[in-house]
Amino acid sequence: NESSDSGSPHVHATTRKRVLLSQVLQYDVDPSRSSVQKQVVDLHYDRIHNPDNCYHIRLSWLTTTHKLVRDAISRWSTIANSHGLTLVQVPVKEAVEQYQSHPFDRPHRVRLAYRPPDEVPRTPIVSMRHTSALPNDADHFLKAVMRGLDFVLDFESADSFSTKLNIAYSWGPLDYTRTQFVHRSGLVLAQICPQEIDVDCLLLPNRLASAKLALASTFSVKDIMQSVDDFCCDEEKLKKLYNEMTVSREPARSPFRRAVMSAADIDVPPMHLPPHLLR
């Protein structure tokens, strides 16, 4: 009697590839040894830096003196400012959960007056045979609106990544339900809601922003939220933004392609290695 399971399919279990987006090290916040005890914190930092997005530093500690931690953050802020950067403190949890600790900070709801197109523009650099593999980013136009209003991407939502990848940080898994942005002033947090019907964006004040940031900014929280409202209520501005994003642009040609040597280059002598390196 032949085996009855010869025709049954075999299912192979697949494990998702784990991608770690941050690393951790122990940092001494007391270099001058003002304390007799060891003052160390766990410093989590991004492994990859995209200049268009926020770079994250996360601190955790148990017995370290709080004042020494604040002094270290103050030193980092001074160094960042000297290089044209801004160190902004934001809550660990996503913005929509702030009202649980601040019940009077209800999210300010924003709705686009003109709906974005359903199709996401494709870059002409990618060949047609790879187009079907590209993710359909429903947040594409909302992200463009936020960037145009001086918001910087903070964290992507957990469902923005491929299900084939296990995205994690050194402090734990990514659990954001919405993609979050931070205004360049550090005073306002924003989260986009592409899957919701009655709202496209949620705005909340950043209660952890220092008074120094508020004084340095030329805008207040009210001014920033009003600018978002004004832009999202202007149909003509929204249409112009969508059109600029959907227009197909040819990729820039390389300046080195079919390069022709000019007459001035002919007189340049060829470069050779020095004799002692040719032995």
PDB file of C-alpha atoms in Angstrom, residues 272-279:
ATOM      1  CA  HIS A 272      52.061  58.349 -12.381  1.00  0.00           C
ATOM      2  CA  LEU A 273      53.023  56.677  -9.131  1.00  0.00           C
ATOM      3  CA  PRO A 274      56.357  57.759  -7.640  1.00  0.00           C
ATOM      4  CA  PRO A 275      59.285  55.457  -8.477  1.00  0.00           C
ATOM      5  CA  HIS A 276      59.679  54.107  -4.913  1.00  0.00           C
ATOM      6  CA  LEU A 277      56.141  52.698  -5.028  1.00  0.00           C
ATOM      7  CA  LEU A 278      56.754  50.836  -8.277  1.00  0.00           C
ATOM      8  CA  ARG A 279      59.490  48.607  -6.804  1.00  0.00           C
TER       9      ARG A 279
END
